[in-house]
Coordinates of C-alpha atoms in Angstrom, one line a residue:
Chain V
X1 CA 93.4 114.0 204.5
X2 CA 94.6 111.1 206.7
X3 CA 91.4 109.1 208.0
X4 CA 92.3 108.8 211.1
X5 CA 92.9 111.7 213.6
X6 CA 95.9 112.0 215.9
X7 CA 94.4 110.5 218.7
X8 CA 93.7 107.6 216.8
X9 CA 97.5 107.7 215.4
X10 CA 98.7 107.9 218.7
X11 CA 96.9 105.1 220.2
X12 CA 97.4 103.0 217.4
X13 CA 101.4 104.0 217.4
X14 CA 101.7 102.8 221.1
X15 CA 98.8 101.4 222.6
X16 CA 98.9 101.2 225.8
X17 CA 97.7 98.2 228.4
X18 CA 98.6 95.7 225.6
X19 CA 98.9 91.7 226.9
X20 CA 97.3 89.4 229.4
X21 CA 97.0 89.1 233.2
X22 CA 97.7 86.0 234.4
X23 CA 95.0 84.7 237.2
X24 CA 92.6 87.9 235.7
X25 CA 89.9 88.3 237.6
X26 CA 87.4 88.6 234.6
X27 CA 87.9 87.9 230.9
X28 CA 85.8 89.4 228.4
X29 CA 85.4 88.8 224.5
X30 CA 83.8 91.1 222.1
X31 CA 84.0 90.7 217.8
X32 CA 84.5 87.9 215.2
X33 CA 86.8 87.3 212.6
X34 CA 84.1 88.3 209.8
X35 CA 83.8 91.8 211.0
X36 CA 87.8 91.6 211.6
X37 CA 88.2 93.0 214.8
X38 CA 88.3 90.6 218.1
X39 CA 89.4 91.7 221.3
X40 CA 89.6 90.0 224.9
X41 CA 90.2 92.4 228.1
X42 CA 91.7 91.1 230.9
X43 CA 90.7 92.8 234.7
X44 CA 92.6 92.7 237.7
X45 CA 89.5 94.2 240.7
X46 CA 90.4 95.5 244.2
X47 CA 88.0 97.1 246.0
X48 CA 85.3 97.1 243.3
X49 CA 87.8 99.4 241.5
X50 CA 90.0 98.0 238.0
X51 CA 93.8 97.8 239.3
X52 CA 94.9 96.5 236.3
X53 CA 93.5 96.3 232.6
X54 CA 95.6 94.4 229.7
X55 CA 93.9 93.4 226.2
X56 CA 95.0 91.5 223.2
X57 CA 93.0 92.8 219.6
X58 CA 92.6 91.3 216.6
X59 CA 91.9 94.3 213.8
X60 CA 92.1 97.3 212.2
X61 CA 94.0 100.5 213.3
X62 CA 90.9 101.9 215.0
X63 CA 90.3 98.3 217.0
X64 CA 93.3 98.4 218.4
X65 CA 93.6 102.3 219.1
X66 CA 89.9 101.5 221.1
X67 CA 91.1 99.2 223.0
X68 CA 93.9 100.8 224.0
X69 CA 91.9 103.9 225.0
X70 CA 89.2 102.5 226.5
X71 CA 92.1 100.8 229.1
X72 CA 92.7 103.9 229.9
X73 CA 89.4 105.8 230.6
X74 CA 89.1 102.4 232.7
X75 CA 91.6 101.9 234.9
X76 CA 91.3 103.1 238.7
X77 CA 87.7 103.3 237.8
X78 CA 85.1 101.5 240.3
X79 CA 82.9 98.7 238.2
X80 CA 80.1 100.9 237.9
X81 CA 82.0 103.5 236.7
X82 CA 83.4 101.1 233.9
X83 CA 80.4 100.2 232.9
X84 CA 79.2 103.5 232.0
X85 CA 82.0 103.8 229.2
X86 CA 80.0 103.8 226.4
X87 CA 81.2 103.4 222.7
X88 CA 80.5 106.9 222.0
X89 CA 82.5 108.3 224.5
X90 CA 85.6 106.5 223.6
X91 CA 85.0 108.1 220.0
X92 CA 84.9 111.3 221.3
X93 CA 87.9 110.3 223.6
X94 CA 89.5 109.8 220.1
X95 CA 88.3 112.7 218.6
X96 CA 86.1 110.8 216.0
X97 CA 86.4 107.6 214.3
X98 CA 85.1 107.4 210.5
X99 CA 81.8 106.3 210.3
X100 CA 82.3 103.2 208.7
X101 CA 84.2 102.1 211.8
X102 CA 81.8 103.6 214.5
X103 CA 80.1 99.8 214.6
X104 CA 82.5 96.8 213.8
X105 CA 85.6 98.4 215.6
X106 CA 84.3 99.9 218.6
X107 CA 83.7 97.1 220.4
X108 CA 86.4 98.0 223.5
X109 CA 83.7 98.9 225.7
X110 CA 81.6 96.0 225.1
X111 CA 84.3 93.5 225.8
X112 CA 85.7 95.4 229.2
X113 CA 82.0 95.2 230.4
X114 CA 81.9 91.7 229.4
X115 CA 85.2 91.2 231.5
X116 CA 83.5 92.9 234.4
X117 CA 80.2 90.7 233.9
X118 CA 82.9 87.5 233.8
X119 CA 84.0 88.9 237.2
X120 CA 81.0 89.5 238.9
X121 CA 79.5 86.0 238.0
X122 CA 82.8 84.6 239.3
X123 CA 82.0 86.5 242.5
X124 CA 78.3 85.1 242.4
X125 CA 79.1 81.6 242.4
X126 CA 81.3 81.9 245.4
X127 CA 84.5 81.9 243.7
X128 CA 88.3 83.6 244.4
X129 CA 87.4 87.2 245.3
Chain R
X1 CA 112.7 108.9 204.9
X2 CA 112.6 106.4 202.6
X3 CA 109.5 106.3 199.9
X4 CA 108.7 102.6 198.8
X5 CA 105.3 103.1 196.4
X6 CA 104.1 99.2 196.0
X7 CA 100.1 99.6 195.5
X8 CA 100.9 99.8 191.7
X9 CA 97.6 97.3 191.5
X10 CA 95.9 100.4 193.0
X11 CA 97.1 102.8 190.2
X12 CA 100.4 102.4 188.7
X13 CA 102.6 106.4 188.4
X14 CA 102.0 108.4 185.5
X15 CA 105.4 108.2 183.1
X16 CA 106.8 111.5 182.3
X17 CA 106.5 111.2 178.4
X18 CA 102.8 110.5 178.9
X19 CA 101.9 113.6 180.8
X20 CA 103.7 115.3 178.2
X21 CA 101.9 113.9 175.9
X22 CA 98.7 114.9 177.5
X23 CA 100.1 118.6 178.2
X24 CA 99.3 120.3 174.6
X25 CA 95.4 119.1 175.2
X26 CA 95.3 120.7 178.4
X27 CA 96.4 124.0 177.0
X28 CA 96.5 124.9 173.2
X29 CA 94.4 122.2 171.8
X30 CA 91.4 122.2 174.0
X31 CA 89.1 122.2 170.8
X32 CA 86.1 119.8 171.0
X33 CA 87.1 116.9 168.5
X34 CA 83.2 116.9 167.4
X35 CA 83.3 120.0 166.0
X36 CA 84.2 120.9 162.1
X37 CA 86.3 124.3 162.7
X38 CA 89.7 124.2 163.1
X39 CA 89.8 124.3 166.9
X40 CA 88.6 120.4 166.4
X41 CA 91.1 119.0 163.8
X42 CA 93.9 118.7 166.1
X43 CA 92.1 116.8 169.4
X44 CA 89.9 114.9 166.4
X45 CA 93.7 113.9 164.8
X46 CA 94.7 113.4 168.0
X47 CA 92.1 110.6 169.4
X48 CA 91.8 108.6 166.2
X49 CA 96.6 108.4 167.1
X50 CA 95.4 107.2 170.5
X51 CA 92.8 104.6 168.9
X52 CA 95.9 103.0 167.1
X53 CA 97.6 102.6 169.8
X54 CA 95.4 101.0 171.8
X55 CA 94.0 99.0 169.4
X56 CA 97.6 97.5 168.4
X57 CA 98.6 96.9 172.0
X58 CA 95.8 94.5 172.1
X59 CA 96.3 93.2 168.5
X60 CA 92.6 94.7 167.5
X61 CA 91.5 96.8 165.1
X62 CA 91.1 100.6 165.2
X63 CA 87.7 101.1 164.8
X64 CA 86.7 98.4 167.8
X65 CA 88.0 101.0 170.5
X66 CA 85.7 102.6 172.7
X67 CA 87.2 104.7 174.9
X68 CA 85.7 105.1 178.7
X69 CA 85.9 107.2 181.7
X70 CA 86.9 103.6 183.3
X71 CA 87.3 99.9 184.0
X72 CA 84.6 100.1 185.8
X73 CA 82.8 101.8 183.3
X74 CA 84.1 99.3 180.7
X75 CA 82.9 96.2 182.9
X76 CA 79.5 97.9 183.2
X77 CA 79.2 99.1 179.6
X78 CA 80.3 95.2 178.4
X79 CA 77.7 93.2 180.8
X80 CA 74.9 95.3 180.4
X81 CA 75.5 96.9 176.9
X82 CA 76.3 93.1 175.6
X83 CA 73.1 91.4 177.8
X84 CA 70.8 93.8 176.7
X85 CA 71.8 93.6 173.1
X86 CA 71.2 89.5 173.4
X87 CA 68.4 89.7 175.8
X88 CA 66.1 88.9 172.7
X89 CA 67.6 85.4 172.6
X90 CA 68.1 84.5 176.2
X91 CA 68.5 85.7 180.0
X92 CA 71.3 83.8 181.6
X93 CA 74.9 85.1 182.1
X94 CA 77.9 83.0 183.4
X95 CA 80.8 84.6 185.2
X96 CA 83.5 83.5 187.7
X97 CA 83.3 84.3 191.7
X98 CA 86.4 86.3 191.3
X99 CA 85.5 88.9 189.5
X100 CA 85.8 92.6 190.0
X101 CA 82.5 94.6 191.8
X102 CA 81.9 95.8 188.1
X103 CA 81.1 93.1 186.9
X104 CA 79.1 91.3 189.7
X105 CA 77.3 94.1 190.7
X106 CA 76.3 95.2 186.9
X107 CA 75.2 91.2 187.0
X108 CA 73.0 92.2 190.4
X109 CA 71.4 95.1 188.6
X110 CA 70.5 93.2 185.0
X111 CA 69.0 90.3 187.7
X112 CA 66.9 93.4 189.3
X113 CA 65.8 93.1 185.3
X114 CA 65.1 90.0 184.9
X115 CA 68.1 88.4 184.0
X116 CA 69.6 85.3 185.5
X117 CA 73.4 84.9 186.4
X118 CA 75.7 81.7 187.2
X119 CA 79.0 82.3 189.4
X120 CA 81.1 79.9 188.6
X121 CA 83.8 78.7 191.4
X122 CA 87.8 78.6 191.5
X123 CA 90.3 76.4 193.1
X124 CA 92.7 77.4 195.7
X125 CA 95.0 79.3 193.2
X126 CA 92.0 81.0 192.4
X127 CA 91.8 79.4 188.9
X128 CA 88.8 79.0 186.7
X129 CA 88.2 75.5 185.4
X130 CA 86.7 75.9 182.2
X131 CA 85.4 72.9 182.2
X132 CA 82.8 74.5 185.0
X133 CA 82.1 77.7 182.4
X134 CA 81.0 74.7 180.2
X135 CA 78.4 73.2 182.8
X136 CA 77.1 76.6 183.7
X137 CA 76.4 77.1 180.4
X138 CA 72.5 76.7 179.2
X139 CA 70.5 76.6 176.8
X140 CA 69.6 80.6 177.7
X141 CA 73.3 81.5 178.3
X142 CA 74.0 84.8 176.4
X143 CA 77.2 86.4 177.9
X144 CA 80.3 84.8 179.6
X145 CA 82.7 87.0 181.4
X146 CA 85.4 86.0 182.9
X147 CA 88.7 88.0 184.0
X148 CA 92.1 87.6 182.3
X149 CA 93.6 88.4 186.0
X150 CA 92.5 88.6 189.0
X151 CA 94.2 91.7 190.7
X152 CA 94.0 90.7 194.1
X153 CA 95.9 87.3 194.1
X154 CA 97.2 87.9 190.4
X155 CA 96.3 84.5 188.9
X156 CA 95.9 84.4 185.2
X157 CA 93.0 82.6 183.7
X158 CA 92.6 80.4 181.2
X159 CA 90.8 82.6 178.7
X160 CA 91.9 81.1 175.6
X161 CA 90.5 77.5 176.6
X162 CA 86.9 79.2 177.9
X163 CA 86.9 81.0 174.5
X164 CA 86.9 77.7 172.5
X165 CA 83.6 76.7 174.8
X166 CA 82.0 80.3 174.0
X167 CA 82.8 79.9 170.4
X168 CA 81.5 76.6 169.8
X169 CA 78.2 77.4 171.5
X170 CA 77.9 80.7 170.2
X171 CA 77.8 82.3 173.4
X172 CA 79.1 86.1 173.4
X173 CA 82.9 86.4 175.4
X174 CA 84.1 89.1 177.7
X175 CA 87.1 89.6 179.5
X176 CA 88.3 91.8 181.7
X177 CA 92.1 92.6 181.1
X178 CA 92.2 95.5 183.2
X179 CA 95.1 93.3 185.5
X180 CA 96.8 92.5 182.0
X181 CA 96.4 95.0 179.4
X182 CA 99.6 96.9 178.7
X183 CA 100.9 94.3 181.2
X184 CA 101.7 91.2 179.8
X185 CA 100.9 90.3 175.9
X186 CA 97.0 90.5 175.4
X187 CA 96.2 89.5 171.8
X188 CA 92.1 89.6 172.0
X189 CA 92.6 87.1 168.5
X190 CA 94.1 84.4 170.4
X191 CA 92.3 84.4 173.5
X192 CA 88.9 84.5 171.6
X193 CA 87.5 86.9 173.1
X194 CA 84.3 89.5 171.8
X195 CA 84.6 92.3 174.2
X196 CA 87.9 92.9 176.5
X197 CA 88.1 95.7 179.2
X198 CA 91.3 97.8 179.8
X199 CA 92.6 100.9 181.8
X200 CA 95.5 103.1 181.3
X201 CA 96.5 104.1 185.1
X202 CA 97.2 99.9 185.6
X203 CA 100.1 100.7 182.6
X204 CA 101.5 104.3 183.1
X205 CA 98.8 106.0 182.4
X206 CA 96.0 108.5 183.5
X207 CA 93.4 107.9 185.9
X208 CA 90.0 108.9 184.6
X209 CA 90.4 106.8 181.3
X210 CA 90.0 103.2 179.7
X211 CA 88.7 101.6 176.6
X212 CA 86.6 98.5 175.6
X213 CA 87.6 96.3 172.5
X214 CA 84.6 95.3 171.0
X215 CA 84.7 93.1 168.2
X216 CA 83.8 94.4 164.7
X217 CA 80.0 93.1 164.2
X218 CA 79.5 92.7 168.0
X219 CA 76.2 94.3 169.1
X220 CA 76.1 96.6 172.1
X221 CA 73.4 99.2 173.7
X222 CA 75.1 102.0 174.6
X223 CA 74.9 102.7 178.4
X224 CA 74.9 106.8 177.7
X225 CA 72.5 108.1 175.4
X226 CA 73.8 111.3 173.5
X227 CA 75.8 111.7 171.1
X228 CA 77.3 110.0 168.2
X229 CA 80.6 110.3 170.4
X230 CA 82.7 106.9 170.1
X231 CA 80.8 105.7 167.0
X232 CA 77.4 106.2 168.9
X233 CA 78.4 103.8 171.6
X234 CA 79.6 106.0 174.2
X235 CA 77.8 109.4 173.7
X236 CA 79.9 113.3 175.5
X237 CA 82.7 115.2 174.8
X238 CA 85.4 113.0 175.0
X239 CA 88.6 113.2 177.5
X240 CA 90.9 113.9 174.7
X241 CA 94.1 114.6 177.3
X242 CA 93.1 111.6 179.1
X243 CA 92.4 109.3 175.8
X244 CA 95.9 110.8 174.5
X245 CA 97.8 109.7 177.3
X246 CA 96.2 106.1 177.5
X247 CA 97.3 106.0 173.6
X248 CA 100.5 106.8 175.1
X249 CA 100.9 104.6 177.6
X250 CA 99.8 101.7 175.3
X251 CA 102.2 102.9 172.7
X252 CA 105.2 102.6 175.4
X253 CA 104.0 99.2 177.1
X254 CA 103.9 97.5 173.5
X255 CA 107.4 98.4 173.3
X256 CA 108.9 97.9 176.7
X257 CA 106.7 95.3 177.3
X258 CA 109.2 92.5 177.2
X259 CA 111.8 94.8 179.7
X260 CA 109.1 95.6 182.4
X261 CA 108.3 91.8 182.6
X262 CA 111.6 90.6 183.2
X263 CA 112.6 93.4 185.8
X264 CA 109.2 93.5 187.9
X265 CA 109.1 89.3 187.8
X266 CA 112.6 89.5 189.3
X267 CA 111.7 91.8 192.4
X268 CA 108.0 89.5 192.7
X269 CA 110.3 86.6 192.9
X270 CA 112.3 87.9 195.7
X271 CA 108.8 89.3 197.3
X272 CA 107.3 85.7 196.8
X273 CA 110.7 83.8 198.1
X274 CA 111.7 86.1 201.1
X275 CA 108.6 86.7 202.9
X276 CA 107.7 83.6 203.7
X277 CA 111.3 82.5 205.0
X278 CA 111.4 85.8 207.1
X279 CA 107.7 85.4 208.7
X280 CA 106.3 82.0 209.8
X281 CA 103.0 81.2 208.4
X282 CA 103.3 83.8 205.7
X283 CA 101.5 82.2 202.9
X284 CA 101.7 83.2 198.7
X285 CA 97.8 83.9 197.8
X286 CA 97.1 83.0 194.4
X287 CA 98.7 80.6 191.6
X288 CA 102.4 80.5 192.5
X289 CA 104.2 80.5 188.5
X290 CA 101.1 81.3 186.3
X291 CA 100.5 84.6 187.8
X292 CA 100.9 88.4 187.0
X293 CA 105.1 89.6 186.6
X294 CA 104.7 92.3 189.3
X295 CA 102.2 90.7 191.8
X296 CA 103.2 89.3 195.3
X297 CA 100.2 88.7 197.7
X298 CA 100.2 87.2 201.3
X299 CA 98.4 86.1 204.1
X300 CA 100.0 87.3 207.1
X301 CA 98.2 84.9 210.2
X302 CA 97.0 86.0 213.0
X303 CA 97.1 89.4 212.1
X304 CA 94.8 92.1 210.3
X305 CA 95.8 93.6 206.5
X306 CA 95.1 97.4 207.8
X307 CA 97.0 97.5 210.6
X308 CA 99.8 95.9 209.0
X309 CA 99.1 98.6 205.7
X310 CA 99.2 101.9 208.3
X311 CA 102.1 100.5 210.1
X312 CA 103.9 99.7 206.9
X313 CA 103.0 103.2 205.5
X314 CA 104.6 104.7 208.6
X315 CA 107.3 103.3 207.4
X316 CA 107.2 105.0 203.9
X317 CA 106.1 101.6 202.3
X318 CA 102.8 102.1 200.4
X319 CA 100.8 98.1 199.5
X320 CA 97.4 97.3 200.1
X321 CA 94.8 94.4 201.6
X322 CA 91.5 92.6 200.9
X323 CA 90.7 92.6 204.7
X324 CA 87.2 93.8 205.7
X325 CA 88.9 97.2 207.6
X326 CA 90.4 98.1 204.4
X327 CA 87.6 97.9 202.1
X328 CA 84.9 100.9 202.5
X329 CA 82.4 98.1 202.8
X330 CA 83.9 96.5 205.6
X331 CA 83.9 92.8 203.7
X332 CA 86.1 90.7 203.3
X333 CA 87.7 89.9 200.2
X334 CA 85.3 88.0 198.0
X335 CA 88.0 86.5 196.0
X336 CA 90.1 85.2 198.9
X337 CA 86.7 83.7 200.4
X338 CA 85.8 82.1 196.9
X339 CA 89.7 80.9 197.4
X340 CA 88.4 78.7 200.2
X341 CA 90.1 80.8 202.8
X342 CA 88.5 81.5 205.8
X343 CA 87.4 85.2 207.4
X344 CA 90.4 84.9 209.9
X345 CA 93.0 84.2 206.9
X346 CA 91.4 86.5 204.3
X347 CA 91.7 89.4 206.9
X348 CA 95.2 89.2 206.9
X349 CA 95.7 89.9 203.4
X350 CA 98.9 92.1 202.2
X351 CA 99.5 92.8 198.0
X352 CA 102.2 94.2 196.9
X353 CA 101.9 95.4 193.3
X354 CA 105.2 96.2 191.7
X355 CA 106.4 98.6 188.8
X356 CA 109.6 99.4 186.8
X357 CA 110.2 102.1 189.3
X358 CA 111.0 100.2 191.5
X359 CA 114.8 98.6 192.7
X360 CA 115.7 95.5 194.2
X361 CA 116.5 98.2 197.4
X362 CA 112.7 98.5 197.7
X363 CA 111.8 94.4 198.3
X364 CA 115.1 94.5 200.9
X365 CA 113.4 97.4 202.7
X366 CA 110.6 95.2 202.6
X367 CA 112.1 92.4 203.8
X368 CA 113.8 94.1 206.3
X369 CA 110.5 96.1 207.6
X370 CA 107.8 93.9 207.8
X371 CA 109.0 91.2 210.0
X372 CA 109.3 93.2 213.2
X373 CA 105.7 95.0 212.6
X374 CA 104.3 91.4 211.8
X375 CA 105.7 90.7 215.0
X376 CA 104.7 94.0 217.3
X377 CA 100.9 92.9 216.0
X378 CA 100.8 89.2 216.8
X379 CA 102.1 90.0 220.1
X380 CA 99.0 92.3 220.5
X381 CA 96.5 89.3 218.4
X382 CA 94.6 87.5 220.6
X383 CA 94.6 84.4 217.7
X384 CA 98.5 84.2 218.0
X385 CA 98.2 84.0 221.5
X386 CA 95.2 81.1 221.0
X387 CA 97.6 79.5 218.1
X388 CA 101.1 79.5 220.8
X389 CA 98.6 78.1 223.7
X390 CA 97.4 75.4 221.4
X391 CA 100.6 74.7 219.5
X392 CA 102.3 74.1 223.0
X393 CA 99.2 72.2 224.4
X394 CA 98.9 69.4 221.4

C-alpha cells in the first residue's frame, strides 16, 4: 500500500503556486533543516483578500504537497479567512497524511499565517499598502 | 516502463537457485529438525549443509554458527549476550558512532542495566581511527564493536588493526559484517574478530534469516530461553527453509564472489564519476576507494532525499536516503551527522546500492533521470534560491 494517498500524489506530482513574488506583500517562514521541511510563502493582498500566493519548500513529498494545497484553499480568500486554515484541514484536504508526518511536515498553514502576520505589521508601521 | 531496482542495501533479490533450494522445506520436508523420527532427518541433514556453508564463507568453523531470525537480532544477541557473559569482570563497552540502531540501541538498553558505553568518533569518510578505540578503552572495557561497513556511506573499517588493540588487551571483538558478508572476502581469522554478524537477504538470500559467528570458547548468554536449539544459544524451532537458503546464498557468493565484485564496482564507478559531473554540488558520501564494490551515495544540496526517492520511483528507479522524512523516526542520519555534515546536507542524502542484476543501462537511466528531477526540486527549494541570491551577491 503506497503511503501516500492520491491527493497527496497529485499535489506532490504538480504542485501548484510554486516560486516567489517579487515586491510580496508579506513573507512568512515556517520549519528547519533538522525536521527537513522549510517552507517560505509569499502573499500578494488586495482588498484584505490573497491575489496571489507562491511558495518555495524545502522537504519531503508531503511538505511540498502542503504547501501546494494550502495555496490553494488560500487564494481569493479574505485574511481572516486564511487564517482559519488549520493544519488539520489541509490533511483532510489531502485525504490524510501518515501520522508520522501530521507534525514536522504540515507546517503550510503556519507559514502562510506567518506571511499574513508579516503583512499586517508591514501595514502597522505605515508601510506600502 | 522501465524497472531500475537499486536499494540492494535495503535487501538485495532472492537468486532463483536459492528459492529452489528453500522449495523442498516448504513442502515435503517440513519435519522439525529436533525431532528423532524420520520426518526430522532430512531438515536436521539439511541445516548442519547450511552451517558449512556459512561457516566457510567466512573462513570459520561449523560449529561457531548460530543462526538468527536477523542482523538485528545478531547485533542484539552479540552486545548483550557477550556484555552479559563479561559483566562479572567489567561494565564498559566501546563502539563507533556509526553503527547500526542494533547495536546502539542494545548499548542504550544494557546502560538502562548498568552498563557504561563509549562512542567513538569518525572522520569525514566516516572512518574509524583505531587509534581512538584504543583511548576509549579502560581498565572496565569488556566488549568492542565496531562495523566491518557502514551501509549507508559504504566505508570499510579497519577491523583488522582494532583487532590487534582488542587482542592485546583482552578485550572481547565484535563486528558487524552484515554490509560485507557474502559481499566482499570476510575471513573472521584475519580480522581478529570473536563474534561477527551476517544476513543472507544483503547476498541473495532470504529475508527472515542471519547467523552470528562466535568464536569456539567465546562465552555468550543466550537472549531466548528455550530450547537446546542452536547449541543452547538460540532456543525455537528453527527456520529450516530460511537457514537453507542463507547456506545457499553463502555457498554461491564464496564462488562468484570475485565476478560480482568486478561487475557491481564497475557500474559504482560510473555512479560515483557521472553524478557529480551531471549535478553541481553533488557530493560522494563516504570513503571514495576503500569502500563497498556496489555502493554509490550522494548528497544532493539544497534538496530533500524523499522527494528525490518518490520522484525517482516515479520513474521506475528504486534507491533510498538517510534524510529525516525517510526514516520512520523522522531523524536524520546519525552516520552522516557523526560524518560532520550538517542537518541541511545530511537531508539530502541519495544511496544507490547495486547488484549483479543490474547493467551498465541502469546507471545511464540514472544518469539520464536524475538531473532534471534534481533540478524541478531546487527550483521549488527555498535554500537554492538563498544559495543563487548569495552566490550572485558575494
Amino acid at each position: 500500500m503506497p503511503i501516500y494517498s492520491e491527493k497527496v500524489m497529485d499535489h506532490f506530482m504538480r504542485p501548484r503556486n510554486v516560486g516567489e513574488i517579487e515586491n510580496a506583500d508579506g513573507i512568512g517562514e515556517e520549519g528547519n533543516p533538522v525536521c527537513g521541511d522549510m517552507m517560505t510563502f509569499y502573499i500578494k493582498v488586495k482588498d484584505d483578500r490573497l491575489e496571489d500566493v507562491k511558495f518555495k519548500t524545502f522537504g519531503c513529498g508531503a511538505a511540498i504537497a502542503v504547501s501546494s494545497m494550502v495555496s490553494e484553499m488560500a487564494k481569493g480568500k479574505t485574511l481572516d479567512e486564511v487564517l482559519k486554515i488549520t493544519p488539520q484541514s489541509v490533511a483532510e484536504m489531502l485525504e490524510g497524511l501518515p501520522k508520522n508526518k501530521m507534525h514536522c511536515s504540515n507546517l503550510g498553514a503556519q507559514a502562510l499565517h506567518r506571511a499574513i502576520e508579516d503583512y499586517r505589521s508591514k501595514q502597522k508601521s505605515g508601510g506600502k499598502g | 516502463m522501465t524497472k531500475v531496482y537499486l536499494d540492494n542495501t535495503s535487501t538485495t533479490p532472492i537468486l532463483p537457485e536459492v528459492r529452489d533450494a528453500m522449495l523442498p522445506f516448504l513442502g515435503e520436508y517440513y519435519g522439525n529438525p529436533s525431532c528423532i523420527h524420520e520426518w526430522g532427518d532430512a531438515p536436521r541433514e539439511a541445516l548442519e549443509v547450511a552451517r558449512g556453508q556459512v561457516a566457510r564463507l567466512v573462513n570459520g568453523a561449523p560449529e561457531e554458527i548460530i543462526f538468527t531470525g536477523s542482523g538485528t537480532e545478531s547485533n542484539n544477541f552479540a552486545i548483550k549476550g557477550l556484555a552479559l557473559a563479561n559483566q562479572k569482570k567489567g561494565k564498559h563497552i566501546v563502539v563507533s558512532a556509526i553503527e547500526h540502531f542494533s547495536v546502539l540501541n542494545s548499548c542504550k538498553t544494557l546502560e538502562k542495566m548498568g552498563f557504561k558505553y563509549t562512542v567513538v568518533p569518525v572522520d569525514k569518510y566516516g572512518a574509524v581511527n583505531p587509534a581512538d578505540i584504543r583511548k576509549a578503552i579502560r581498565e572496565d572495557t569488556i566488549l568492542v564493536s565496531v562495523m566491518h561497513a557502514n551501509n549507508e556511506v559504504g566505508t570499510i573499517q579497519p577491523i583488522e588493526e582494532i583487532g590487534r588493540i582488542t587482542k592485546e588487551k583482552g578485550i572481547v571483538f565484535h563486528t558487524d559484517a552484515i554490509a560485507t558478508a557474502g559481499t566482499i572476502p570476510v575471513d573472521v581469522k584475519g580480522l581478529g574478530v570473536d563474534a561477527l554478524s551476517l544476513a543472507g537477504n544483503m547476498f541473495y538470500g532470504p529475508k527472515g534469516v542471519a547467523a552470528l559467528w562466535l568464536k569456539k570458547g567465546t562465552r555468550i548468554i543466550p537472549l531466548l530461553d528455550g530450547g537446546v536449539q542452536e547449541g543452547g544459544r538460540r532456543a525455537g524451532t528453527e527456520n529450516v527453509p530460511g537457514i537453507v537458503g542463507l547456506g545457499k546464498a553463502a555457498e554461491i557468493a564464496l564462488a562468484q564472489m570475485p565476478a560480482r565484485i568486478a561487475q557491481v564496482s564497475a557500474l559504482r564507478d560510473k555512479l560515483l564519476q557521472g553524478l557529480p559531473e551531471k549535478i553541481s554540488r553533488a557530493l560522494v558520501t563516504g570513503h571514495p576507494v576503500n569502500r563497498l564494490p556496489g555502493h554509490a551515495s550522494f548528497c544532493v544540496e539544497f534538496i530533500e532525499g524523499e522527494s528525490m526517492l518518490m520522484l525517482l520511483n516515479s520513474q521506475g528507479i528504486a534507491v533510498t536516503s538517510g534524510s529525516a522524512c525517510t526514516s520512520r523516526a523522522l531523524l536524520a542520519s546519525h552516520v552522516l551527522l557523526a560524518m560532520g555534515l550538517p542537518h541541511e546536507i545530511a537531508q539530502s542524502s541519495l544511496l544507490f546500492g547495486l547488484s549483479v542484476q543490474n547493467s551498465a543501462e541502469d546507471v545511464d537511466y540514472v544518469l539520464a533521470t536524475l538531473p532534471p528531477i534534481v533540478e524541478r526540486l531546487r527550483q521549488m527549494s527555498p535554500l537554492y534560491a538563498k544559495f543563487l541570491k548569495e552566490g550572485k551577491g558575494g
